[in-house]
């Protein structure tokens, strides 16, 4: 692709929404999704990853403002910015290689996220999508949602060799409630039309609790992958069960059937814990049991597991009781509003 690089000035901004994994998480991870197909139900919420991209007079600059990480150096077609800024360098290197014929451009790329890596809300992948979206705006690249999600996935999983699935990139790119199908050679995103009343009831019924950053996600995914490769009977049965519950939960949400939604969430969490030994732990179990005893009807960890955000389904009348119980633990109670718009960008100057 040929661009007039002499005209690349100004500043653009992009943001992409984080997501709640409602059901099917883990079935989007290779090799399971490649061999058996995966189903995931997720929804984006009003928490975002942001990226600002502008022309630089000082070579290339990467800044992750939320973790106070910065790198600056001469423009190059293959930048190594260190572990903390590997996502920034990964996006830049891929864009230069694939769309600029290897010719580097002097830019400043500044990011921040409303959730930390390891939160279980897909924050790392969402950040990659936000950065790709910023370059799409800055360079006027002809990429749609599927293209952006696929490119973000390849940057993170192939170029940088970071473990994980595919749902986060597609959730961030598309936005909204989606039932996603993952296969070896394709991904299908099915947007769900949720009635306004059902959406409002679900928002009123959800309580999020941040337990702290999970340090286990890479190990969890590695164990899950090994279980699939080794055909571990318990793990394989659990993945099949989680996949089936994603379909059931999709139907329950579309119909506004919160009783079956709660039942599906309970079954899905029990199955998910059998996919890998470190998905839950004693600390998570204690918090889960306290929430259930105080009135929550179901709950799960969002993301790979081991920590991060937990989500609970609660009778809205009992929200105060559940929140009081959760406040006894070292964490943070949060609410979430669902959003429909996926990654988008705009020119600032």
GROMACS .gro file of C-alpha atoms in nm:
model
  349
    1UNK     CA    1   0.000   0.000   0.000
    2UNK     CA    2   0.147   0.334  -0.108
    3UNK     CA    3   0.091   0.639   0.110
    4UNK     CA    4   0.219   0.995   0.093
    5UNK     CA    5   0.409   0.988   0.420
    6UNK     CA    6   0.504   1.355   0.388
    7UNK     CA    7   0.145   1.450   0.467
    8UNK     CA    8   0.109   1.252   0.787
    9UNK     CA    9   0.062   1.519   1.050
   10UNK     CA   10  -0.202   1.600   1.309
   11UNK     CA   11  -0.346   1.390   1.589
   12UNK     CA   12  -0.607   1.116   1.609
   13UNK     CA   13  -0.765   0.938   1.900
   14UNK     CA   14  -0.931   0.598   1.930
   15UNK     CA   15  -1.106   0.399   2.197
   16UNK     CA   16  -1.229   0.042   2.223
   17UNK     CA   17  -1.466  -0.103   2.485
   18UNK     CA   18  -1.376  -0.372   2.735
   19UNK     CA   19  -1.598  -0.678   2.758
   20UNK     CA   20  -1.765  -0.907   3.004
   21UNK     CA   21  -1.728  -1.273   2.915
   22UNK     CA   22  -2.072  -1.416   2.987
   23UNK     CA   23  -2.030  -1.774   2.867
   24UNK     CA   24  -1.811  -1.998   2.655
   25UNK     CA   25  -1.477  -1.846   2.751
   26UNK     CA   26  -1.191  -2.087   2.684
   27UNK     CA   27  -1.355  -2.246   2.380
   28UNK     CA   28  -1.208  -1.963   2.169
   29UNK     CA   29  -0.853  -2.078   2.247
   30UNK     CA   30  -0.653  -2.293   2.006
   31UNK     CA   31  -0.628  -2.586   1.959
   32UNK     CA   32  -0.979  -2.650   2.095
   33UNK     CA   33  -1.150  -2.396   1.870
   34UNK     CA   34  -0.959  -2.523   1.566
   35UNK     CA   35  -1.060  -2.886   1.620
   36UNK     CA   36  -1.407  -2.862   1.773
   37UNK     CA   37  -1.527  -2.506   1.718
   38UNK     CA   38  -1.592  -2.261   1.999
   39UNK     CA   39  -1.896  -2.060   2.108
   40UNK     CA   40  -1.865  -1.746   2.319
   41UNK     CA   41  -2.126  -1.501   2.448
   42UNK     CA   42  -1.995  -1.162   2.555
   43UNK     CA   43  -2.098  -0.799   2.588
   44UNK     CA   44  -1.903  -0.474   2.588
   45UNK     CA   45  -1.928  -0.231   2.878
   46UNK     CA   46  -1.861   0.137   2.945
   47UNK     CA   47  -1.494   0.087   3.030
   48UNK     CA   48  -1.242   0.166   2.757
   49UNK     CA   49  -0.888   0.143   2.630
   50UNK     CA   50  -0.768   0.467   2.469
   51UNK     CA   51  -0.497   0.541   2.215
   52UNK     CA   52  -0.374   0.879   2.089
   53UNK     CA   53  -0.155   0.886   1.778
   54UNK     CA   54   0.021   1.197   1.649
   55UNK     CA   55   0.311   1.311   1.436
   56UNK     CA   56   0.643   1.328   1.623
   57UNK     CA   57   0.946   1.546   1.562
   58UNK     CA   58   1.155   1.314   1.780
   59UNK     CA   59   1.144   0.979   1.607
   60UNK     CA   60   0.906   0.730   1.765
   61UNK     CA   61   0.762   0.758   2.115
   62UNK     CA   62   0.550   0.503   2.302
   63UNK     CA   63   0.378   0.590   2.631
   64UNK     CA   64   0.154   0.372   2.848
   65UNK     CA   65   0.034   0.646   3.081
   66UNK     CA   66  -0.152   0.420   3.324
   67UNK     CA   67   0.158   0.214   3.406
   68UNK     CA   68   0.402   0.506   3.367
   69UNK     CA   69   0.605   0.336   3.094
   70UNK     CA   70   0.778   0.532   2.817
   71UNK     CA   71   1.013   0.457   2.526
   72UNK     CA   72   1.163   0.697   2.273
   73UNK     CA   73   1.403   0.628   1.988
   74UNK     CA   74   1.470   0.679   1.619
   75UNK     CA   75   1.207   0.569   1.368
   76UNK     CA   76   1.279   0.212   1.263
   77UNK     CA   77   1.091  -0.063   1.086
   78UNK     CA   78   1.148  -0.308   1.374
   79UNK     CA   79   1.137  -0.154   1.721
   80UNK     CA   80   1.203  -0.336   2.047
   81UNK     CA   81   1.057  -0.122   2.326
   82UNK     CA   82   1.084  -0.375   2.608
   83UNK     CA   83   0.828  -0.592   2.785
   84UNK     CA   84   0.607  -0.313   2.924
   85UNK     CA   85   0.556  -0.159   2.581
   86UNK     CA   86   0.566  -0.472   2.366
   87UNK     CA   87   0.205  -0.423   2.254
   88UNK     CA   88   0.282  -0.073   2.128
   89UNK     CA   89   0.591  -0.190   1.941
   90UNK     CA   90   0.405  -0.493   1.808
   91UNK     CA   91   0.130  -0.279   1.657
   92UNK     CA   92   0.375  -0.024   1.513
   93UNK     CA   93   0.602  -0.289   1.362
   94UNK     CA   94   0.311  -0.475   1.199
   95UNK     CA   95   0.158  -0.157   1.055
   96UNK     CA   96   0.493  -0.047   0.911
   97UNK     CA   97   0.561  -0.392   0.767
   98UNK     CA   98   0.218  -0.462   0.621
   99UNK     CA   99   0.090  -0.121   0.513
  100UNK     CA  100   0.394   0.107   0.470
  101UNK     CA  101   0.627  -0.120   0.270
  102UNK     CA  102   0.864  -0.128   0.565
  103UNK     CA  103   0.915   0.249   0.572
  104UNK     CA  104   0.901   0.372   0.934
  105UNK     CA  105   0.707   0.683   1.032
  106UNK     CA  106   0.778   0.925   1.321
  107UNK     CA  107   0.481   0.907   1.556
  108UNK     CA  108   0.389   0.939   1.921
  109UNK     CA  109   0.156   0.665   2.051
  110UNK     CA  110   0.009   0.729   2.396
  111UNK     CA  111  -0.233   0.490   2.565
  112UNK     CA  112  -0.424   0.431   2.885
  113UNK     CA  113  -0.687   0.181   2.995
  114UNK     CA  114  -0.970   0.196   3.246
  115UNK     CA  115  -0.883  -0.158   3.355
  116UNK     CA  116  -0.539  -0.307   3.413
  117UNK     CA  117  -0.392  -0.607   3.229
  118UNK     CA  118  -0.503  -0.923   3.407
  119UNK     CA  119  -0.842  -0.779   3.499
  120UNK     CA  120  -1.032  -1.046   3.306
  121UNK     CA  121  -1.206  -0.784   3.090
  122UNK     CA  122  -0.987  -0.836   2.786
  123UNK     CA  123  -0.786  -0.520   2.854
  124UNK     CA  124  -0.463  -0.615   2.673
  125UNK     CA  125  -0.636  -0.725   2.353
  126UNK     CA  126  -0.872  -0.428   2.370
  127UNK     CA  127  -0.570  -0.198   2.389
  128UNK     CA  128  -0.425  -0.359   2.077
  129UNK     CA  129  -0.757  -0.301   1.897
  130UNK     CA  130  -0.760   0.064   2.008
  131UNK     CA  131  -0.406   0.116   1.878
  132UNK     CA  132  -0.484  -0.053   1.546
  133UNK     CA  133  -0.797   0.162   1.516
  134UNK     CA  134  -0.585   0.474   1.573
  135UNK     CA  135  -0.352   0.376   1.288
  136UNK     CA  136  -0.654   0.301   1.067
  137UNK     CA  137  -0.773   0.658   1.126
  138UNK     CA  138  -0.428   0.817   1.094
  139UNK     CA  139  -0.336   0.637   0.771
  140UNK     CA  140  -0.690   0.609   0.630
  141UNK     CA  141  -0.656   0.232   0.602
  142UNK     CA  142  -0.954   0.052   0.442
  143UNK     CA  143  -1.013  -0.195   0.726
  144UNK     CA  144  -1.348  -0.307   0.869
  145UNK     CA  145  -1.429  -0.470   1.203
  146UNK     CA  146  -1.333  -0.822   1.097
  147UNK     CA  147  -1.005  -0.694   0.950
  148UNK     CA  148  -0.914  -0.496   1.262
  149UNK     CA  149  -0.997  -0.784   1.497
  150UNK     CA  150  -0.800  -1.036   1.288
  151UNK     CA  151  -0.500  -0.804   1.263
  152UNK     CA  152  -0.507  -0.738   1.639
  153UNK     CA  153  -0.526  -1.112   1.706
  154UNK     CA  154  -0.229  -1.184   1.480
  155UNK     CA  155  -0.019  -0.908   1.638
  156UNK     CA  156  -0.080  -1.038   1.988
  157UNK     CA  157  -0.089  -1.414   1.936
  158UNK     CA  158   0.140  -1.465   1.635
  159UNK     CA  159   0.384  -1.171   1.619
  160UNK     CA  160   0.428  -1.139   1.997
  161UNK     CA  161   0.349  -1.503   2.083
  162UNK     CA  162   0.125  -1.406   2.376
  163UNK     CA  163  -0.112  -1.677   2.496
  164UNK     CA  164  -0.486  -1.629   2.476
  165UNK     CA  165  -0.802  -1.668   2.275
  166UNK     CA  166  -0.980  -1.469   2.006
  167UNK     CA  167  -1.296  -1.333   2.167
  168UNK     CA  168  -1.143  -1.015   2.313
  169UNK     CA  169  -1.029  -0.869   1.982
  170UNK     CA  170  -1.364  -0.931   1.814
  171UNK     CA  171  -1.564  -0.798   2.109
  172UNK     CA  172  -1.361  -0.477   2.113
  173UNK     CA  173  -1.385  -0.427   1.736
  174UNK     CA  174  -1.759  -0.496   1.704
  175UNK     CA  175  -1.906  -0.385   2.038
  176UNK     CA  176  -2.245  -0.481   2.181
  177UNK     CA  177  -2.388  -0.821   2.275
  178UNK     CA  178  -2.247  -1.089   2.047
  179UNK     CA  179  -2.263  -1.464   2.009
  180UNK     CA  180  -1.935  -1.561   1.846
  181UNK     CA  181  -1.836  -1.877   1.663
  182UNK     CA  182  -1.470  -1.970   1.634
  183UNK     CA  183  -1.333  -2.218   1.382
  184UNK     CA  184  -0.994  -2.303   1.237
  185UNK     CA  185  -1.031  -2.082   0.932
  186UNK     CA  186  -1.292  -1.823   1.028
  187UNK     CA  187  -1.474  -1.631   1.299
  188UNK     CA  188  -1.844  -1.548   1.281
  189UNK     CA  189  -1.981  -1.263   1.494
  190UNK     CA  190  -2.357  -1.277   1.546
  191UNK     CA  191  -2.488  -0.950   1.696
  192UNK     CA  192  -2.778  -1.002   1.937
  193UNK     CA  193  -3.078  -0.771   1.951
  194UNK     CA  194  -3.150  -0.748   2.322
  195UNK     CA  195  -3.475  -0.579   2.420
  196UNK     CA  196  -3.430  -0.255   2.611
  197UNK     CA  197  -3.615  -0.388   2.917
  198UNK     CA  198  -3.405  -0.706   2.924
  199UNK     CA  199  -3.085  -0.502   2.896
  200UNK     CA  200  -3.193  -0.274   3.180
  201UNK     CA  201  -3.283  -0.569   3.402
  202UNK     CA  202  -2.948  -0.736   3.333
  203UNK     CA  203  -2.757  -0.416   3.412
  204UNK     CA  204  -2.956  -0.380   3.734
  205UNK     CA  205  -2.883  -0.742   3.825
  206UNK     CA  206  -2.507  -0.741   3.769
  207UNK     CA  207  -2.252  -0.667   4.038
  208UNK     CA  208  -1.883  -0.661   3.947
  209UNK     CA  209  -1.610  -0.714   4.204
  210UNK     CA  210  -1.245  -0.649   4.128
  211UNK     CA  211  -1.031  -0.892   4.326
  212UNK     CA  212  -0.697  -0.764   4.199
  213UNK     CA  213  -0.488  -0.847   3.895
  214UNK     CA  214  -0.464  -1.214   3.802
  215UNK     CA  215  -0.111  -1.344   3.760
  216UNK     CA  216  -0.233  -1.682   3.640
  217UNK     CA  217  -0.383  -1.626   3.295
  218UNK     CA  218  -0.083  -1.744   3.091
  219UNK     CA  219  -0.043  -2.053   3.310
  220UNK     CA  220  -0.417  -2.124   3.296
  221UNK     CA  221  -0.420  -2.105   2.917
  222UNK     CA  222  -0.109  -2.322   2.896
  223UNK     CA  223  -0.266  -2.586   3.123
  224UNK     CA  224  -0.592  -2.573   2.928
  225UNK     CA  225  -0.403  -2.614   2.600
  226UNK     CA  226  -0.208  -2.909   2.736
  227UNK     CA  227  -0.532  -3.067   2.856
  228UNK     CA  228  -0.678  -3.042   2.506
  229UNK     CA  229  -0.365  -3.176   2.338
  230UNK     CA  230  -0.350  -3.461   2.591
  231UNK     CA  231  -0.725  -3.523   2.566
  232UNK     CA  232  -0.777  -3.491   2.941
  233UNK     CA  233  -1.125  -3.637   2.992
  234UNK     CA  234  -1.237  -3.395   3.262
  235UNK     CA  235  -1.112  -3.086   3.082
  236UNK     CA  236  -1.259  -3.193   2.747
  237UNK     CA  237  -1.598  -3.260   2.904
  238UNK     CA  238  -1.581  -2.922   3.078
  239UNK     CA  239  -1.508  -2.740   2.753
  240UNK     CA  240  -1.800  -2.912   2.583
  241UNK     CA  241  -2.025  -2.815   2.875
  242UNK     CA  242  -1.909  -2.452   2.869
  243UNK     CA  243  -1.972  -2.440   2.494
  244UNK     CA  244  -2.325  -2.579   2.538
  245UNK     CA  245  -2.402  -2.329   2.815
  246UNK     CA  246  -2.306  -2.041   2.584
  247UNK     CA  247  -2.591  -2.143   2.353
  248UNK     CA  248  -2.833  -2.181   2.643
  249UNK     CA  249  -2.739  -1.844   2.788
  250UNK     CA  250  -2.781  -1.675   2.451
  251UNK     CA  251  -3.138  -1.801   2.432
  252UNK     CA  252  -3.209  -1.701   2.792
  253UNK     CA  253  -3.085  -1.344   2.737
  254UNK     CA  254  -3.279  -1.304   2.413
  255UNK     CA  255  -3.597  -1.422   2.586
  256UNK     CA  256  -3.538  -1.226   2.906
  257UNK     CA  257  -3.548  -1.554   3.101
  258UNK     CA  258  -3.339  -1.461   3.404
  259UNK     CA  259  -3.413  -1.782   3.592
  260UNK     CA  260  -3.255  -1.992   3.318
  261UNK     CA  261  -2.984  -1.730   3.273
  262UNK     CA  262  -2.884  -1.777   3.637
  263UNK     CA  263  -2.897  -2.156   3.605
  264UNK     CA  264  -2.678  -2.143   3.296
  265UNK     CA  265  -2.429  -1.911   3.467
  266UNK     CA  266  -2.403  -2.149   3.764
  267UNK     CA  267  -2.352  -2.452   3.542
  268UNK     CA  268  -2.101  -2.269   3.326
  269UNK     CA  269  -1.889  -2.166   3.625
  270UNK     CA  270  -1.886  -2.516   3.770
  271UNK     CA  271  -1.775  -2.653   3.433
  272UNK     CA  272  -1.518  -2.380   3.373
  273UNK     CA  273  -1.339  -2.460   3.700
  274UNK     CA  274  -1.270  -2.809   3.564
  275UNK     CA  275  -1.095  -2.680   3.251
  276UNK     CA  276  -0.774  -2.602   3.445
  277UNK     CA  277  -0.675  -2.637   3.810
  278UNK     CA  278  -0.588  -2.268   3.865
  279UNK     CA  279  -0.903  -2.107   3.726
  280UNK     CA  280  -1.037  -2.077   4.079
  281UNK     CA  281  -0.864  -2.074   4.416
  282UNK     CA  282  -0.955  -2.056   4.783
  283UNK     CA  283  -0.971  -1.676   4.780
  284UNK     CA  284  -1.210  -1.670   4.485
  285UNK     CA  285  -1.421  -1.945   4.641
  286UNK     CA  286  -1.456  -1.751   4.968
  287UNK     CA  287  -1.571  -1.437   4.786
  288UNK     CA  288  -1.808  -1.637   4.567
  289UNK     CA  289  -1.967  -1.814   4.864
  290UNK     CA  290  -2.008  -1.488   5.056
  291UNK     CA  291  -2.189  -1.330   4.762
  292UNK     CA  292  -2.419  -1.631   4.721
  293UNK     CA  293  -2.497  -1.642   5.092
  294UNK     CA  294  -2.590  -1.273   5.086
  295UNK     CA  295  -2.833  -1.306   4.796
  296UNK     CA  296  -2.650  -1.349   4.465
  297UNK     CA  297  -2.803  -1.624   4.252
  298UNK     CA  298  -2.497  -1.697   4.034
  299UNK     CA  299  -2.147  -1.576   3.963
  300UNK     CA  300  -1.820  -1.640   3.780
  301UNK     CA  301  -1.477  -1.500   3.715
  302UNK     CA  302  -1.456  -1.296   3.394
  303UNK     CA  303  -1.165  -1.393   3.173
  304UNK     CA  304  -0.918  -1.678   3.201
  305UNK     CA  305  -0.951  -1.695   3.579
  306UNK     CA  306  -0.724  -1.684   3.881
  307UNK     CA  307  -0.836  -1.334   3.978
  308UNK     CA  308  -0.938  -1.011   3.810
  309UNK     CA  309  -1.308  -0.926   3.794
  310UNK     CA  310  -1.582  -1.147   3.930
  311UNK     CA  311  -1.938  -1.092   3.814
  312UNK     CA  312  -2.250  -1.181   4.010
  313UNK     CA  313  -2.614  -1.204   3.909
  314UNK     CA  314  -2.829  -1.056   4.185
  315UNK     CA  315  -3.194  -0.977   4.248
  316UNK     CA  316  -3.179  -0.594   4.225
  317UNK     CA  317  -3.361  -0.570   4.559
  318UNK     CA  318  -3.074  -0.759   4.722
  319UNK     CA  319  -2.790  -0.561   4.563
  320UNK     CA  320  -2.716  -0.369   4.886
  321UNK     CA  321  -2.681  -0.695   5.080
  322UNK     CA  322  -2.442  -0.844   4.825
  323UNK     CA  323  -2.239  -0.525   4.800
  324UNK     CA  324  -2.206  -0.507   5.180
  325UNK     CA  325  -2.080  -0.866   5.184
  326UNK     CA  326  -1.827  -0.797   4.908
  327UNK     CA  327  -1.703  -0.482   5.080
  328UNK     CA  328  -1.570  -0.704   5.359
  329UNK     CA  329  -1.299  -0.820   5.118
  330UNK     CA  330  -0.997  -0.639   4.982
  331UNK     CA  331  -1.136  -0.538   4.645
  332UNK     CA  332  -1.361  -0.293   4.465
  333UNK     CA  333  -1.731  -0.316   4.381
  334UNK     CA  334  -1.825  -0.173   4.042
  335UNK     CA  335  -2.126  -0.146   3.817
  336UNK     CA  336  -2.136  -0.174   3.439
  337UNK     CA  337  -2.345  -0.023   3.162
  338UNK     CA  338  -2.358  -0.211   2.833
  339UNK     CA  339  -2.249  -0.024   2.520
  340UNK     CA  340  -2.322  -0.100   2.156
  341UNK     CA  341  -2.042   0.080   1.976
  342UNK     CA  342  -1.718  -0.101   1.916
  343UNK     CA  343  -1.380   0.052   1.844
  344UNK     CA  344  -1.397   0.394   1.685
  345UNK     CA  345  -1.165   0.682   1.615
  346UNK     CA  346  -1.168   1.050   1.535
  347UNK     CA  347  -0.930   1.323   1.425
  348UNK     CA  348  -0.845   1.577   1.694
  349UNK     CA  349  -0.639   1.822   1.486
   0.00000   0.00000   0.00000
